[in-house]
Coordinates of N, CA and C in Angstrom, one line a residue:
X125 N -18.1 33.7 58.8 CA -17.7 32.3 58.9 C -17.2 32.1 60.4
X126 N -17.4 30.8 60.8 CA -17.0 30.9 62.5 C -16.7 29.4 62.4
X127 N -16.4 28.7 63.3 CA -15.1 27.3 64.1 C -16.5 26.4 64.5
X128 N -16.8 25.7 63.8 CA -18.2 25.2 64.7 C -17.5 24.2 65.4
X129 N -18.0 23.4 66.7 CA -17.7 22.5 67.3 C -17.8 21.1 66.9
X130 N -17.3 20.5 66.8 CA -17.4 19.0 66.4 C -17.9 18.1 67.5
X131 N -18.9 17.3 67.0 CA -19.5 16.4 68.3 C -18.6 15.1 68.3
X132 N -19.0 14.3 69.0 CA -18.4 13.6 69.4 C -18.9 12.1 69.4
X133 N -18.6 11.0 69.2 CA -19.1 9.5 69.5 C -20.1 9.9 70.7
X134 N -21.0 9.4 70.4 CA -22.2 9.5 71.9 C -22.9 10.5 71.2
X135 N -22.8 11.0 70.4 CA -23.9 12.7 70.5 C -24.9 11.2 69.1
X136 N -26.4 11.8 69.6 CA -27.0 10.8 68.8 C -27.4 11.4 67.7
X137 N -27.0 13.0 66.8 CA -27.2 13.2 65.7 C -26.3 12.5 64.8
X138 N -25.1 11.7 65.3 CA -23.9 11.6 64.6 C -24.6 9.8 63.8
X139 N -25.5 9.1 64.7 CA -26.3 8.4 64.2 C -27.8 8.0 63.4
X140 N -28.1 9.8 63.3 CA -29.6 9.7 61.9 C -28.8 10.0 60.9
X141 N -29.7 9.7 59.8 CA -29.6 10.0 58.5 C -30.2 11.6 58.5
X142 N -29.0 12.1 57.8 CA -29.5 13.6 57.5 C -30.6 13.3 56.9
X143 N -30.9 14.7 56.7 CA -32.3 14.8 55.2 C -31.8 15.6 54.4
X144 N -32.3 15.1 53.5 CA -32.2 15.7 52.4 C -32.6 17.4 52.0
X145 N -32.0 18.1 51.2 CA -32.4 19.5 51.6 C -33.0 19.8 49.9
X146 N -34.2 20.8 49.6 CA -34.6 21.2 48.7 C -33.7 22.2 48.0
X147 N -34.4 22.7 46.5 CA -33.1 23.9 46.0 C -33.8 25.3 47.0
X148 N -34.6 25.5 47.4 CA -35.0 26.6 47.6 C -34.0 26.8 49.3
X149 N -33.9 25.6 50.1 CA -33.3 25.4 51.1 C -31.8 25.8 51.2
X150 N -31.3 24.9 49.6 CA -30.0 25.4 49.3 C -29.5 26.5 49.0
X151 N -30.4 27.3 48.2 CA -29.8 28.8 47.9 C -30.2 30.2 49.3
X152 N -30.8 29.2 50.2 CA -31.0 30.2 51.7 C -29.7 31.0 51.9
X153 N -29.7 32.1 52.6 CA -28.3 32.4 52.9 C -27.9 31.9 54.4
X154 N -29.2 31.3 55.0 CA -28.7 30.9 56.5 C -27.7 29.3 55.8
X155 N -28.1 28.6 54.9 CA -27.6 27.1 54.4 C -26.7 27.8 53.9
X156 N -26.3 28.8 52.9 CA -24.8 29.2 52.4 C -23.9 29.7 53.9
X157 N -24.7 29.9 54.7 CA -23.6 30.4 55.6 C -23.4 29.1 56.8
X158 N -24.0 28.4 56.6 CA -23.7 26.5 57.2 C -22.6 26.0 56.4
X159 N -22.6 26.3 54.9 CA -21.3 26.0 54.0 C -20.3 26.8 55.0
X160 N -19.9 27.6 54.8 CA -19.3 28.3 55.2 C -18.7 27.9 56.6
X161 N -19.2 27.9 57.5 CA -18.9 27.5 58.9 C -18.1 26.0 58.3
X162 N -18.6 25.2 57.7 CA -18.0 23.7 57.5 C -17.4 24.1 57.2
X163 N -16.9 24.5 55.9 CA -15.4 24.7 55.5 C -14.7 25.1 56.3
X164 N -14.7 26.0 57.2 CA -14.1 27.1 58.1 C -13.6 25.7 59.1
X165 N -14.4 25.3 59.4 CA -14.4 24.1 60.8 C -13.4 22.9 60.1
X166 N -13.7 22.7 59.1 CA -12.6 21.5 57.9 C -11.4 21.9 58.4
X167 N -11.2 23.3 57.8 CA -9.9 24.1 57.8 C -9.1 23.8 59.0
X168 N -9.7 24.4 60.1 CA -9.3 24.4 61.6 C -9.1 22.7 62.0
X169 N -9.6 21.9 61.4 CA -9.7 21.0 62.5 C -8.3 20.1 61.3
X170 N -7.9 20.5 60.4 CA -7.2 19.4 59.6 C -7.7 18.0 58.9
X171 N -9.4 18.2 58.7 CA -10.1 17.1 58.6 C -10.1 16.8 57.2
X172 N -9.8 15.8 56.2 CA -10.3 15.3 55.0 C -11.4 16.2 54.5
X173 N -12.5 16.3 55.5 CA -13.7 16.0 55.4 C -14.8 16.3 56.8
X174 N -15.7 17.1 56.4 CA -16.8 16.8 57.2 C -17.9 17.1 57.1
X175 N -19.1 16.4 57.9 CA -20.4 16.4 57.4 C -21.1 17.3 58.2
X176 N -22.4 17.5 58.0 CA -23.0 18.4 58.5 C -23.4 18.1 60.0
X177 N -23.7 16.6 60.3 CA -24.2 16.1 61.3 C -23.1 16.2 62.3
X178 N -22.1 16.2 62.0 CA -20.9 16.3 62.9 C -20.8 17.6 63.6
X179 N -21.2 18.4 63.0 CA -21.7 20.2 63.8 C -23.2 20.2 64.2
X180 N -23.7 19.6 64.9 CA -25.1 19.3 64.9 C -26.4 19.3 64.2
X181 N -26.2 19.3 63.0 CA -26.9 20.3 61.6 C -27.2 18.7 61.0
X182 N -28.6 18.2 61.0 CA -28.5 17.0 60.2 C -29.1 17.2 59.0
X183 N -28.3 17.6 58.3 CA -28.7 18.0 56.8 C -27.5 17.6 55.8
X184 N -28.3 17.0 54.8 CA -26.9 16.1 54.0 C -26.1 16.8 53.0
X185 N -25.3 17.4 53.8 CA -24.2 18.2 53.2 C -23.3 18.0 53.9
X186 N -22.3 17.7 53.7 CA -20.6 17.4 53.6 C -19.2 18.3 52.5
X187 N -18.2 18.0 53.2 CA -17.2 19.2 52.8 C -16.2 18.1 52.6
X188 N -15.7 18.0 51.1 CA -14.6 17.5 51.0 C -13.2 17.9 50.5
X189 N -12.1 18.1 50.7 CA -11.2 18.8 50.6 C -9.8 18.2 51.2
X190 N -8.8 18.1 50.4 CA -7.6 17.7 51.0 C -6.1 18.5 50.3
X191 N -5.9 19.4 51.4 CA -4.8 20.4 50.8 C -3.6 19.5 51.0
X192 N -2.4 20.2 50.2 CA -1.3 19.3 50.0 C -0.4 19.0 51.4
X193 N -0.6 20.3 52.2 CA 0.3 20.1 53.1 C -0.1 19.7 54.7
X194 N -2.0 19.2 54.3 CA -2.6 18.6 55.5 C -1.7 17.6 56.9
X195 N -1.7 18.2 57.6 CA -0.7 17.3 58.6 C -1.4 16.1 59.4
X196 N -2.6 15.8 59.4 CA -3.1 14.7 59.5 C -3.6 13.6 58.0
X197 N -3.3 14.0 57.2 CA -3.4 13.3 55.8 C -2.3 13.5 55.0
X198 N -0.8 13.2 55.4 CA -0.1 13.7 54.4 C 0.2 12.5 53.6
X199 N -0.7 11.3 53.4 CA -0.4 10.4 52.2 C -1.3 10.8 51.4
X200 N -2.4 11.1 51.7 CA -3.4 11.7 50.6 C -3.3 12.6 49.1
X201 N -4.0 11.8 48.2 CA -3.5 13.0 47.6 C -4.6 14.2 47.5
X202 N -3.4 15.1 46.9 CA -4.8 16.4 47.1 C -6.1 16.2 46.6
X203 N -7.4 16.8 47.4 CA -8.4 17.1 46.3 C -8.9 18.3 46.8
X204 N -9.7 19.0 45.7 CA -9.9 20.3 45.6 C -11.3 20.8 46.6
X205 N -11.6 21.5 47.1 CA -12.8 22.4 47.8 C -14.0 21.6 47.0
X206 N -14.7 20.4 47.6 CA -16.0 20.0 47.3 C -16.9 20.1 48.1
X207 N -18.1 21.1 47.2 CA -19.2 20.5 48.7 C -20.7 19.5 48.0
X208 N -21.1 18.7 48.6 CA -21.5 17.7 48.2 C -22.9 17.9 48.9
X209 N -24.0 17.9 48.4 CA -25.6 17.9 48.8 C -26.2 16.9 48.0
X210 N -27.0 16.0 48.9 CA -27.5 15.2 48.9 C -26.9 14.0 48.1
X211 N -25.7 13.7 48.5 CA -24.9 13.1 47.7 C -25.6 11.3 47.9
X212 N -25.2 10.7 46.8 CA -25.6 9.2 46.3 C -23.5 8.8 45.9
X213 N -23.9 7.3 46.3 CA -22.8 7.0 46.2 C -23.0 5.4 45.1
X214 N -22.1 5.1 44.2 CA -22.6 3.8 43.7 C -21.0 2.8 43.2
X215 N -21.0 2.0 43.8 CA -19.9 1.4 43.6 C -19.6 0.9 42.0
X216 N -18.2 1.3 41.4 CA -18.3 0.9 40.1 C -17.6 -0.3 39.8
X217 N -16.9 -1.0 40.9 CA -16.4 -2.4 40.6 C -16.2 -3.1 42.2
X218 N -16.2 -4.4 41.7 CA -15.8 -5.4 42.8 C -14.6 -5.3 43.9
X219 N -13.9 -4.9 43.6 CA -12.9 -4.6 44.4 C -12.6 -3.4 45.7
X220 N -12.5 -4.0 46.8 CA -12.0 -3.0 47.6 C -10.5 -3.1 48.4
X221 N -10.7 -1.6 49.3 CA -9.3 -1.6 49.6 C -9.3 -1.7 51.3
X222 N -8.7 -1.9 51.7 CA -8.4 -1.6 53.6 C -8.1 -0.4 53.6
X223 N -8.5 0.5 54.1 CA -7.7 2.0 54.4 C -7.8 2.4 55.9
X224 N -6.5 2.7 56.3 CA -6.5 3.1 57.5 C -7.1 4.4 58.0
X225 N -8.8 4.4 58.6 CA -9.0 6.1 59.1 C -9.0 6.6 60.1
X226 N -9.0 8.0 60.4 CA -9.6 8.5 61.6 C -10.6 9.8 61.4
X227 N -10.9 10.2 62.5 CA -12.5 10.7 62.6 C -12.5 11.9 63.1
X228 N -13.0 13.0 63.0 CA -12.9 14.0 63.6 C -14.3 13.8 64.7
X229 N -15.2 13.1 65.1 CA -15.9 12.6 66.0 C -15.2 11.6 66.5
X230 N -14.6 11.0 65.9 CA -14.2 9.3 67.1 C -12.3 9.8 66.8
X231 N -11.9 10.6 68.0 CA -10.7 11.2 68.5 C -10.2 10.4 68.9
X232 N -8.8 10.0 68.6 CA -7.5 9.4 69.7 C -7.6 7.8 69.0
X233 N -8.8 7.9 67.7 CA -8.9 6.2 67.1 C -8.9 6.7 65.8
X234 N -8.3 5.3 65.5 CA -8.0 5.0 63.9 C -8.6 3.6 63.5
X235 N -8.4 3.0 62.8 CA -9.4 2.0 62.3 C -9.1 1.6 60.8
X236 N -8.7 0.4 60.6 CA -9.3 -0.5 59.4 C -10.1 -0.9 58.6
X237 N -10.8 -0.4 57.9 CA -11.9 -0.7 56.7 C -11.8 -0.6 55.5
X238 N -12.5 -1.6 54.9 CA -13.0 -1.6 53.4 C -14.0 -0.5 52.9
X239 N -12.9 -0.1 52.0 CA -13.4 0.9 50.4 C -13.3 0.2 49.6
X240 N -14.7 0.8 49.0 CA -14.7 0.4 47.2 C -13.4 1.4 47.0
X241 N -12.8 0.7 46.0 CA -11.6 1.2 45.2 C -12.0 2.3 44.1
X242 N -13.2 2.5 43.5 CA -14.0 3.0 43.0 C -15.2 3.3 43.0
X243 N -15.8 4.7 42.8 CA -17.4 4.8 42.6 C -17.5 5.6 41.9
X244 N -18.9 6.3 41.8 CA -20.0 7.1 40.6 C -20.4 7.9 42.5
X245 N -20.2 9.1 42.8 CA -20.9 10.3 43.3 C -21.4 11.2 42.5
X246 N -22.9 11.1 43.1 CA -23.7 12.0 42.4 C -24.2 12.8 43.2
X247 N -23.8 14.1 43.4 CA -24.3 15.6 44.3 C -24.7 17.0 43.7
X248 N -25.4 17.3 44.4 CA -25.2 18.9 43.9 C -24.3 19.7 44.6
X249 N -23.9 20.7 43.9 CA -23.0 21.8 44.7 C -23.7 23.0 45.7
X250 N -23.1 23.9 46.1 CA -23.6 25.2 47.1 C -24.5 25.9 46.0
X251 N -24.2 25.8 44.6 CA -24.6 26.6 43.7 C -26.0 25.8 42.8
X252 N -26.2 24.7 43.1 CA -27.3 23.8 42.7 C -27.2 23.5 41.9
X253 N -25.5 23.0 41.1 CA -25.4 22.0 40.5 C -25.5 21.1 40.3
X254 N -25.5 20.2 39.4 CA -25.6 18.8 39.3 C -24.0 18.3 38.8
X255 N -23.6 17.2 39.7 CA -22.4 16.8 39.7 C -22.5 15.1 39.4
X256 N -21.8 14.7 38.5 CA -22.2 12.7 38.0 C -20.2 12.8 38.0
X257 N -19.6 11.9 39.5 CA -18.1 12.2 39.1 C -17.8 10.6 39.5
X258 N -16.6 10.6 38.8 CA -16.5 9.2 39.5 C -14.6 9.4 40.1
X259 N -14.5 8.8 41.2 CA -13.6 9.0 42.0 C -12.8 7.9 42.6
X260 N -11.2 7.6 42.9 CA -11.0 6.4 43.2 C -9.7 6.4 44.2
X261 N -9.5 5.1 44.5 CA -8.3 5.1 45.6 C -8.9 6.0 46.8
X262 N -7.9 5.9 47.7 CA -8.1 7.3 48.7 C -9.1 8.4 48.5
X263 N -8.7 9.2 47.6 CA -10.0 10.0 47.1 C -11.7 8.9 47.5
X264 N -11.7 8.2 46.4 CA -13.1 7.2 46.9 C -13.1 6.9 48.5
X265 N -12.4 6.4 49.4 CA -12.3 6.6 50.9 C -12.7 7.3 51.2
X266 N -12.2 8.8 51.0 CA -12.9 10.3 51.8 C -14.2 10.4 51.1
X267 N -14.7 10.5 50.5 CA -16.3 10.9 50.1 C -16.7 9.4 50.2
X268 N -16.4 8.1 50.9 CA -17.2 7.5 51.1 C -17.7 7.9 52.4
X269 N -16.5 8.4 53.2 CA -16.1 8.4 54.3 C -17.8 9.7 55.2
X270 N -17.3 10.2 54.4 CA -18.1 12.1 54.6 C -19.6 11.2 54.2
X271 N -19.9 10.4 52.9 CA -21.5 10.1 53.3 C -22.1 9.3 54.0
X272 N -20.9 8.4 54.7 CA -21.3 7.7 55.7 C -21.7 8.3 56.8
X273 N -21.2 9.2 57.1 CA -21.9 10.1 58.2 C -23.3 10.9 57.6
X274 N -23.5 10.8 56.6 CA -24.7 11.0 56.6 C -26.2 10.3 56.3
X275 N -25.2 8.9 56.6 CA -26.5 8.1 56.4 C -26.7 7.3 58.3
X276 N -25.6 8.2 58.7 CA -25.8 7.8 60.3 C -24.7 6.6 60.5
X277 N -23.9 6.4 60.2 CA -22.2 5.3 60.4 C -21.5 6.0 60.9
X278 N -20.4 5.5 61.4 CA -19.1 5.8 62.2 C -17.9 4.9 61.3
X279 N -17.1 5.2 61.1 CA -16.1 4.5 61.3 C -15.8 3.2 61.7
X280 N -16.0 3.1 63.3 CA -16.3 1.9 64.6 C -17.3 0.9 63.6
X281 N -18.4 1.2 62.9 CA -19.3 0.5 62.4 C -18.5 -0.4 60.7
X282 N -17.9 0.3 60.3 CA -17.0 -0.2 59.4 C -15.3 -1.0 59.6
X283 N -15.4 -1.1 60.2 CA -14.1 -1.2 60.4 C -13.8 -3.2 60.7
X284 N -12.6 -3.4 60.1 CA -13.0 -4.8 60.8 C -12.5 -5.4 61.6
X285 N -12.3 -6.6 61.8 CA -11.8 -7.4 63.3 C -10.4 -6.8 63.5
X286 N -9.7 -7.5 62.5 CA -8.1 -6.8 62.5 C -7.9 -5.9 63.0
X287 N -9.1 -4.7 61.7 CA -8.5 -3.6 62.2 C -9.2 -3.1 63.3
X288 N -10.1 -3.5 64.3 CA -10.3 -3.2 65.4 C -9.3 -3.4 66.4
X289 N -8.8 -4.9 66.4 CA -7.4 -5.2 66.9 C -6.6 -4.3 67.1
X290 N -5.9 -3.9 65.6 CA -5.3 -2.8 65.8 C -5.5 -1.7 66.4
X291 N -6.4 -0.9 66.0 CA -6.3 0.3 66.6 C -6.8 0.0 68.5
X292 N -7.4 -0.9 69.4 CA -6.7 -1.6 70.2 C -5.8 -1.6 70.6
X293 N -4.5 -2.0 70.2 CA -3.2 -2.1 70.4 C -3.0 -0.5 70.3
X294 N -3.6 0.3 69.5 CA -2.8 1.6 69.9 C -3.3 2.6 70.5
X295 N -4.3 2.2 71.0 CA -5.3 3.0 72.3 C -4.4 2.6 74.2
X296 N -4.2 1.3 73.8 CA -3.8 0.9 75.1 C -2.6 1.5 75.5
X297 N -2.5 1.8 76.7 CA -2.0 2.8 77.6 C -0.2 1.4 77.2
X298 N 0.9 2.5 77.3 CA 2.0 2.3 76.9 C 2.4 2.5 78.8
X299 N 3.1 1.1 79.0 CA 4.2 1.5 80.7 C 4.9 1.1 80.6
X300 N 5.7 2.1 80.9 CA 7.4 1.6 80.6 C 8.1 1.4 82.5
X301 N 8.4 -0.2 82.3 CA 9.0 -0.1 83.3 C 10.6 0.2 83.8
X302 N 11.2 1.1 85.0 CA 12.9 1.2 84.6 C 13.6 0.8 85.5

């Protein structure tokens, strides 16, 4: 397992749509050892979450995970070591939420957007399961979050006026005069 690097806003894998990967693709040991590096790279960087395209790999697999004592997510609540292939996302009610995020590609910004409050993810595992889960609050945020990057979105692209505003106000350089 090794630290992969995270790209960054501007790198233009971070805007295709992965592809999709076959089972024969999935049970490779070079694609088990791509799991592997993501998690490892999750770990290290304190992230919710991350997709494959964010290590230069556009293949639609994402890592979702939120340990209890994450120091960039400590309102979150926990969730357990998920990895998600070729995930489908389906909203299960009308209602969304504003959630404040940030990005392990778009550094030093945070941002305001609408979540479904609820959905139906449907993925397979590293093991080529079949997974039908439904997930909500926060939780629904992060795995919206992680397939949005795999359909080629940012954050920046979600986000709305306000909370563009905001995170504005907290980019701009602070002078103190004495």
């Amino acid at each position: 397992m090794s630290v992969r690097e995270v790209v960054a806003i501007g790198d233009p894998g971070l805007r295709q749509r992965a592809r999709e990967l076959s089972s024969d693709e999935i049970s490779s040991p070079e694609f088990q050892e791509l799991v592997d590096d993501l998690i490892e790279t999750k770990r290290a960087t304190h992230g919710a979450g991350i997709a494959a395209n964010q290590v230069g790999e556009a293949l639609r697999v994402a890592i979702v995970e939120v340990e209890e004592d994450n120091p960039r997510y400590p309102y979150k609540p926990p969730v357990p070591l998920t990895v998600i292939i070729n995930p489908t996302i389906e909203p299960l009610a009308e209602g969304t939420v504003e959630i404040n995020e940030g990005c392990l590609s778009v550094p030093d910004l945070r941002g305001s957007l609408e979540r479904h409050l609820a959905i139906r993810v449907r993925y397979v595992d590293r093991h080529g399961e079949e997974h039908n889960e439904v997930k909500r609050g926060l939780t629904a945020g992060t795995f919206q979050h992680e397939v949005d990057h795999l359909d080629g979105k940012l954050i920046i692209d979600r986000t709305t006026p306000e909370g563009r505003r905001k995170a504005m106000a907290v980019l701009r350089p602070r002078v103190v005069i004495r």
